[in-house]
Amino acid sequence: MTKGTPSKKGGKRTHTICRRCGKHAFHIQKRICASCGFGNTKKIRHYNWIKNRT
Ligand SMILES: [Zn+2]
């Protein structure tokens, strides 16, 4: 089987389930959640440009 894009194999997982936001975005090595920022800051990750527009 040949595919154009080579992918890294192995059981190494970069992210795991974040216990605060519940998303699969918690970086294991960095110990930082990419979604809510858990582990990096006490505050919940939030940006001003995130607005709920409908
Ligand atoms: Zn999180």
PDB file of N, CA and C and ligand atoms in Angstrom:
ATOM      1  N   MET A   1       0.839  -1.201   0.000  1.00  0.00           N
ATOM      2  CA  MET A   1       0.000   0.000   0.000  1.00  0.00           C
ATOM      3  C   MET A   1       0.873   1.250   0.000  1.00  0.00           C
ATOM      4  N   THR A   2       0.546   2.123  -0.872  1.00  0.00           N
ATOM      5  CA  THR A   2       1.310   3.357  -0.917  1.00  0.00           C
ATOM      6  C   THR A   2       0.375   4.548  -0.827  1.00  0.00           C
ATOM      7  N   LYS A   3       0.739   5.394   0.042  1.00  0.00           N
ATOM      8  CA  LYS A   3      -0.044   6.613   0.149  1.00  0.00           C
ATOM      9  C   LYS A   3       0.876   7.819   0.001  1.00  0.00           C
ATOM     10  N   GLY A   4       0.345   8.862  -0.463  1.00  0.00           N
ATOM     11  CA  GLY A   4       1.156  10.041  -0.750  1.00  0.00           C
ATOM     12  C   GLY A   4       1.714  10.691   0.502  1.00  0.00           C
ATOM     13  N   THR A   5       0.925  10.703   1.520  1.00  0.00           N
ATOM     14  CA  THR A   5       1.381  11.394   2.712  1.00  0.00           C
ATOM     15  C   THR A   5       1.891  10.401   3.749  1.00  0.00           C
ATOM     16  N   PRO A   6       3.163  10.448   4.049  1.00  0.00           N
ATOM     17  CA  PRO A   6       3.688   9.556   5.083  1.00  0.00           C
ATOM     18  C   PRO A   6       3.242  10.008   6.463  1.00  0.00           C
ATOM     19  N   SER A   7       2.857   9.060   7.242  1.00  0.00           N
ATOM     20  CA  SER A   7       2.393   9.402   8.583  1.00  0.00           C
ATOM     21  C   SER A   7       3.242   8.686   9.610  1.00  0.00           C
ATOM     22  N   LYS A   8       3.439   9.335  10.687  1.00  0.00           N
ATOM     23  CA  LYS A   8       4.236   8.738  11.744  1.00  0.00           C
ATOM     24  C   LYS A   8       3.470   7.600  12.400  1.00  0.00           C
ATOM     25  N   LYS A   9       4.180   6.525  12.547  1.00  0.00           N
ATOM     26  CA  LYS A   9       3.558   5.398  13.233  1.00  0.00           C
ATOM     27  C   LYS A   9       4.056   5.332  14.675  1.00  0.00           C
ATOM     28  N   GLY A  10       3.343   4.584  15.436  1.00  0.00           N
ATOM     29  CA  GLY A  10       3.775   4.416  16.805  1.00  0.00           C
ATOM     30  C   GLY A  10       2.645   4.735  17.756  1.00  0.00           C
ATOM     31  N   GLY A  11       2.845   4.353  18.964  1.00  0.00           N
ATOM     32  CA  GLY A  11       1.793   4.545  19.956  1.00  0.00           C
ATOM     33  C   GLY A  11       1.899   5.868  20.681  1.00  0.00           C
ATOM     34  N   LYS A  12       2.814   6.689  20.204  1.00  0.00           N
ATOM     35  CA  LYS A  12       2.969   7.967  20.888  1.00  0.00           C
ATOM     36  C   LYS A  12       1.787   8.877  20.579  1.00  0.00           C
ATOM     37  N   ARG A  13       1.197   9.330  21.615  1.00  0.00           N
ATOM     38  CA  ARG A  13       0.080  10.250  21.436  1.00  0.00           C
ATOM     39  C   ARG A  13       0.489  11.642  21.899  1.00  0.00           C
ATOM     40  N   THR A  14       0.182  12.573  21.092  1.00  0.00           N
ATOM     41  CA  THR A  14       0.563  13.944  21.428  1.00  0.00           C
ATOM     42  C   THR A  14      -0.433  14.562  22.393  1.00  0.00           C
ATOM     43  N   HIS A  15      -1.673  14.247  22.157  1.00  0.00           N
ATOM     44  CA  HIS A  15      -2.701  14.843  22.996  1.00  0.00           C
ATOM     45  C   HIS A  15      -3.539  13.765  23.686  1.00  0.00           C
ATOM     46  N   THR A  16      -4.066  14.130  24.799  1.00  0.00           N
ATOM     47  CA  THR A  16      -4.969  13.246  25.502  1.00  0.00           C
ATOM     48  C   THR A  16      -6.180  14.045  25.970  1.00  0.00           C
ATOM     49  N   ILE A  17      -7.063  13.373  26.612  1.00  0.00           N
ATOM     50  CA  ILE A  17      -8.277  14.052  27.036  1.00  0.00           C
ATOM     51  C   ILE A  17      -7.962  15.058  28.143  1.00  0.00           C
ATOM     52  N   CYS A  18      -8.417  16.243  27.942  1.00  0.00           N
ATOM     53  CA  CYS A  18      -8.246  17.269  28.959  1.00  0.00           C
ATOM     54  C   CYS A  18      -9.302  17.071  30.032  1.00  0.00           C
ATOM     55  N   ARG A  19      -8.865  17.133  31.247  1.00  0.00           N
ATOM     56  CA  ARG A  19      -9.805  16.863  32.336  1.00  0.00           C
ATOM     57  C   ARG A  19     -10.633  18.095  32.686  1.00  0.00           C
ATOM     58  N   ARG A  20     -10.261  19.217  32.113  1.00  0.00           N
ATOM     59  CA  ARG A  20     -11.037  20.407  32.403  1.00  0.00           C
ATOM     60  C   ARG A  20     -12.096  20.680  31.343  1.00  0.00           C
ATOM     61  N   CYS A  21     -11.686  20.624  30.066  1.00  0.00           N
ATOM     62  CA  CYS A  21     -12.646  20.927  29.009  1.00  0.00           C
ATOM     63  C   CYS A  21     -13.177  19.644  28.382  1.00  0.00           C
ATOM     64  N   GLY A  22     -12.512  18.518  28.650  1.00  0.00           N
ATOM     65  CA  GLY A  22     -13.019  17.254  28.151  1.00  0.00           C
ATOM     66  C   GLY A  22     -12.687  16.995  26.701  1.00  0.00           C
ATOM     67  N   LYS A  23     -11.922  17.885  26.107  1.00  0.00           N
ATOM     68  CA  LYS A  23     -11.565  17.695  24.707  1.00  0.00           C
ATOM     69  C   LYS A  23     -10.242  16.961  24.587  1.00  0.00           C
ATOM     70  N   HIS A  24     -10.062  16.353  23.439  1.00  0.00           N
ATOM     71  CA  HIS A  24      -8.829  15.612  23.195  1.00  0.00           C
ATOM     72  C   HIS A  24      -7.759  16.583  22.707  1.00  0.00           C
ATOM     73  N   ALA A  25      -7.371  17.461  23.590  1.00  0.00           N
ATOM     74  CA  ALA A  25      -6.468  18.538  23.180  1.00  0.00           C
ATOM     75  C   ALA A  25      -5.374  18.794  24.206  1.00  0.00           C
ATOM     76  N   PHE A  26      -5.292  17.961  25.199  1.00  0.00           N
ATOM     77  CA  PHE A  26      -4.285  18.169  26.233  1.00  0.00           C
ATOM     78  C   PHE A  26      -2.948  17.584  25.799  1.00  0.00           C
ATOM     79  N   HIS A  27      -1.957  18.456  25.619  1.00  0.00           N
ATOM     80  CA  HIS A  27      -0.653  18.008  25.169  1.00  0.00           C
ATOM     81  C   HIS A  27       0.073  17.301  26.307  1.00  0.00           C
ATOM     82  N   ILE A  28       0.484  16.074  26.045  1.00  0.00           N
ATOM     83  CA  ILE A  28       1.055  15.265  27.104  1.00  0.00           C
ATOM     84  C   ILE A  28       2.424  15.787  27.521  1.00  0.00           C
ATOM     85  N   GLN A  29       3.251  16.101  26.554  1.00  0.00           N
ATOM     86  CA  GLN A  29       4.599  16.535  26.885  1.00  0.00           C
ATOM     87  C   GLN A  29       4.624  17.968  27.395  1.00  0.00           C
ATOM     88  N   LYS A  30       3.829  18.790  26.771  1.00  0.00           N
ATOM     89  CA  LYS A  30       3.805  20.193  27.182  1.00  0.00           C
ATOM     90  C   LYS A  30       2.961  20.413  28.427  1.00  0.00           C
ATOM     91  N   ARG A  31       2.076  19.432  28.655  1.00  0.00           N
ATOM     92  CA  ARG A  31       1.162  19.529  29.796  1.00  0.00           C
ATOM     93  C   ARG A  31       0.277  20.777  29.665  1.00  0.00           C
ATOM     94  N   ILE A  32      -0.089  21.041  28.450  1.00  0.00           N
ATOM     95  CA  ILE A  32      -0.940  22.200  28.199  1.00  0.00           C
ATOM     96  C   ILE A  32      -2.075  21.784  27.290  1.00  0.00           C
ATOM     97  N   CYS A  33      -3.251  22.209  27.633  1.00  0.00           N
ATOM     98  CA  CYS A  33      -4.380  21.918  26.772  1.00  0.00           C
ATOM     99  C   CYS A  33      -4.447  22.954  25.663  1.00  0.00           C
ATOM    100  N   ALA A  34      -4.559  22.464  24.454  1.00  0.00           N
ATOM    101  CA  ALA A  34      -4.586  23.365  23.312  1.00  0.00           C
ATOM    102  C   ALA A  34      -5.933  24.046  23.173  1.00  0.00           C
ATOM    103  N   SER A  35      -6.886  23.533  23.857  1.00  0.00           N
ATOM    104  CA  SER A  35      -8.229  24.074  23.709  1.00  0.00           C
ATOM    105  C   SER A  35      -8.540  25.117  24.770  1.00  0.00           C
ATOM    106  N   CYS A  36      -8.337  24.757  26.026  1.00  0.00           N
ATOM    107  CA  CYS A  36      -8.720  25.672  27.101  1.00  0.00           C
ATOM    108  C   CYS A  36      -7.495  26.231  27.819  1.00  0.00           C
ATOM    109  N   GLY A  37      -6.315  25.717  27.501  1.00  0.00           N
ATOM    110  CA  GLY A  37      -5.114  26.264  28.105  1.00  0.00           C
ATOM    111  C   GLY A  37      -4.821  25.697  29.477  1.00  0.00           C
ATOM    112  N   PHE A  38      -5.469  24.615  29.817  1.00  0.00           N
ATOM    113  CA  PHE A  38      -5.260  24.006  31.119  1.00  0.00           C
ATOM    114  C   PHE A  38      -3.808  23.539  31.277  1.00  0.00           C
ATOM    115  N   GLY A  39      -3.195  23.895  32.368  1.00  0.00           N
ATOM    116  CA  GLY A  39      -1.811  23.522  32.604  1.00  0.00           C
ATOM    117  C   GLY A  39      -0.860  24.670  32.327  1.00  0.00           C
ATOM    118  N   ASN A  40      -1.294  25.572  31.480  1.00  0.00           N
ATOM    119  CA  ASN A  40      -0.449  26.701  31.134  1.00  0.00           C
ATOM    120  C   ASN A  40      -0.817  27.922  31.961  1.00  0.00           C
ATOM    121  N   THR A  41      -2.080  28.080  32.138  1.00  0.00           N
ATOM    122  CA  THR A  41      -2.538  29.243  32.884  1.00  0.00           C
ATOM    123  C   THR A  41      -3.720  28.859  33.752  1.00  0.00           C
ATOM    124  N   LYS A  42      -3.880  29.626  34.795  1.00  0.00           N
ATOM    125  CA  LYS A  42      -5.001  29.344  35.678  1.00  0.00           C
ATOM    126  C   LYS A  42      -6.317  29.807  35.058  1.00  0.00           C
ATOM    127  N   LYS A  43      -6.157  30.771  34.177  1.00  0.00           N
ATOM    128  CA  LYS A  43      -7.351  31.279  33.523  1.00  0.00           C
ATOM    129  C   LYS A  43      -7.739  30.368  32.362  1.00  0.00           C
ATOM    130  N   ILE A  44      -8.969  30.381  32.061  1.00  0.00           N
ATOM    131  CA  ILE A  44      -9.441  29.626  30.909  1.00  0.00           C
ATOM    132  C   ILE A  44      -9.043  30.365  29.636  1.00  0.00           C
ATOM    133  N   ARG A  45      -8.486  29.599  28.730  1.00  0.00           N
ATOM    134  CA  ARG A  45      -8.023  30.181  27.470  1.00  0.00           C
ATOM    135  C   ARG A  45      -9.158  30.902  26.774  1.00  0.00           C
ATOM    136  N   HIS A  46      -8.914  32.148  26.532  1.00  0.00           N
ATOM    137  CA  HIS A  46      -9.975  32.931  25.902  1.00  0.00           C
ATOM    138  C   HIS A  46      -9.344  34.036  25.074  1.00  0.00           C
ATOM    139  N   TYR A  47      -9.906  34.230  23.909  1.00  0.00           N
ATOM    140  CA  TYR A  47      -9.443  35.304  23.055  1.00  0.00           C
ATOM    141  C   TYR A  47     -10.588  36.243  22.742  1.00  0.00           C
ATOM    142  N   ASN A  48     -10.223  37.465  22.548  1.00  0.00           N
ATOM    143  CA  ASN A  48     -11.240  38.472  22.290  1.00  0.00           C
ATOM    144  C   ASN A  48     -11.915  38.266  20.941  1.00  0.00           C
ATOM    145  N   TRP A  49     -11.162  37.666  20.028  1.00  0.00           N
ATOM    146  CA  TRP A  49     -11.706  37.526  18.687  1.00  0.00           C
ATOM    147  C   TRP A  49     -12.638  36.317  18.582  1.00  0.00           C
ATOM    148  N   ILE A  50     -12.767  35.600  19.681  1.00  0.00           N
ATOM    149  CA  ILE A  50     -13.733  34.515  19.657  1.00  0.00           C
ATOM    150  C   ILE A  50     -15.093  35.054  20.102  1.00  0.00           C
ATOM    151  N   LYS A  51     -15.936  35.184  19.142  1.00  0.00           N
ATOM    152  CA  LYS A  51     -17.266  35.685  19.455  1.00  0.00           C
ATOM    153  C   LYS A  51     -18.293  34.817  18.761  1.00  0.00           C
ATOM    154  N   ASN A  52     -19.357  34.644  19.458  1.00  0.00           N
ATOM    155  CA  ASN A  52     -20.423  33.844  18.872  1.00  0.00           C
ATOM    156  C   ASN A  52     -21.347  34.731  18.031  1.00  0.00           C
ATOM    157  N   ARG A  53     -21.079  34.677  16.764  1.00  0.00           N
ATOM    158  CA  ARG A  53     -21.940  35.443  15.865  1.00  0.00           C
ATOM    159  C   ARG A  53     -22.954  34.530  15.196  1.00  0.00           C
ATOM    160  N   THR A  54     -24.124  35.015  15.153  1.00  0.00           N
ATOM    161  CA  THR A  54     -25.147  34.213  14.478  1.00  0.00           C
ATOM    162  C   THR A  54     -25.826  35.067  13.418  1.00  0.00           C
TER     163      THR A  54
HETATM  164 ZN    ZN B   1      -8.797  21.664  28.004  1.00  0.00          ZN
END
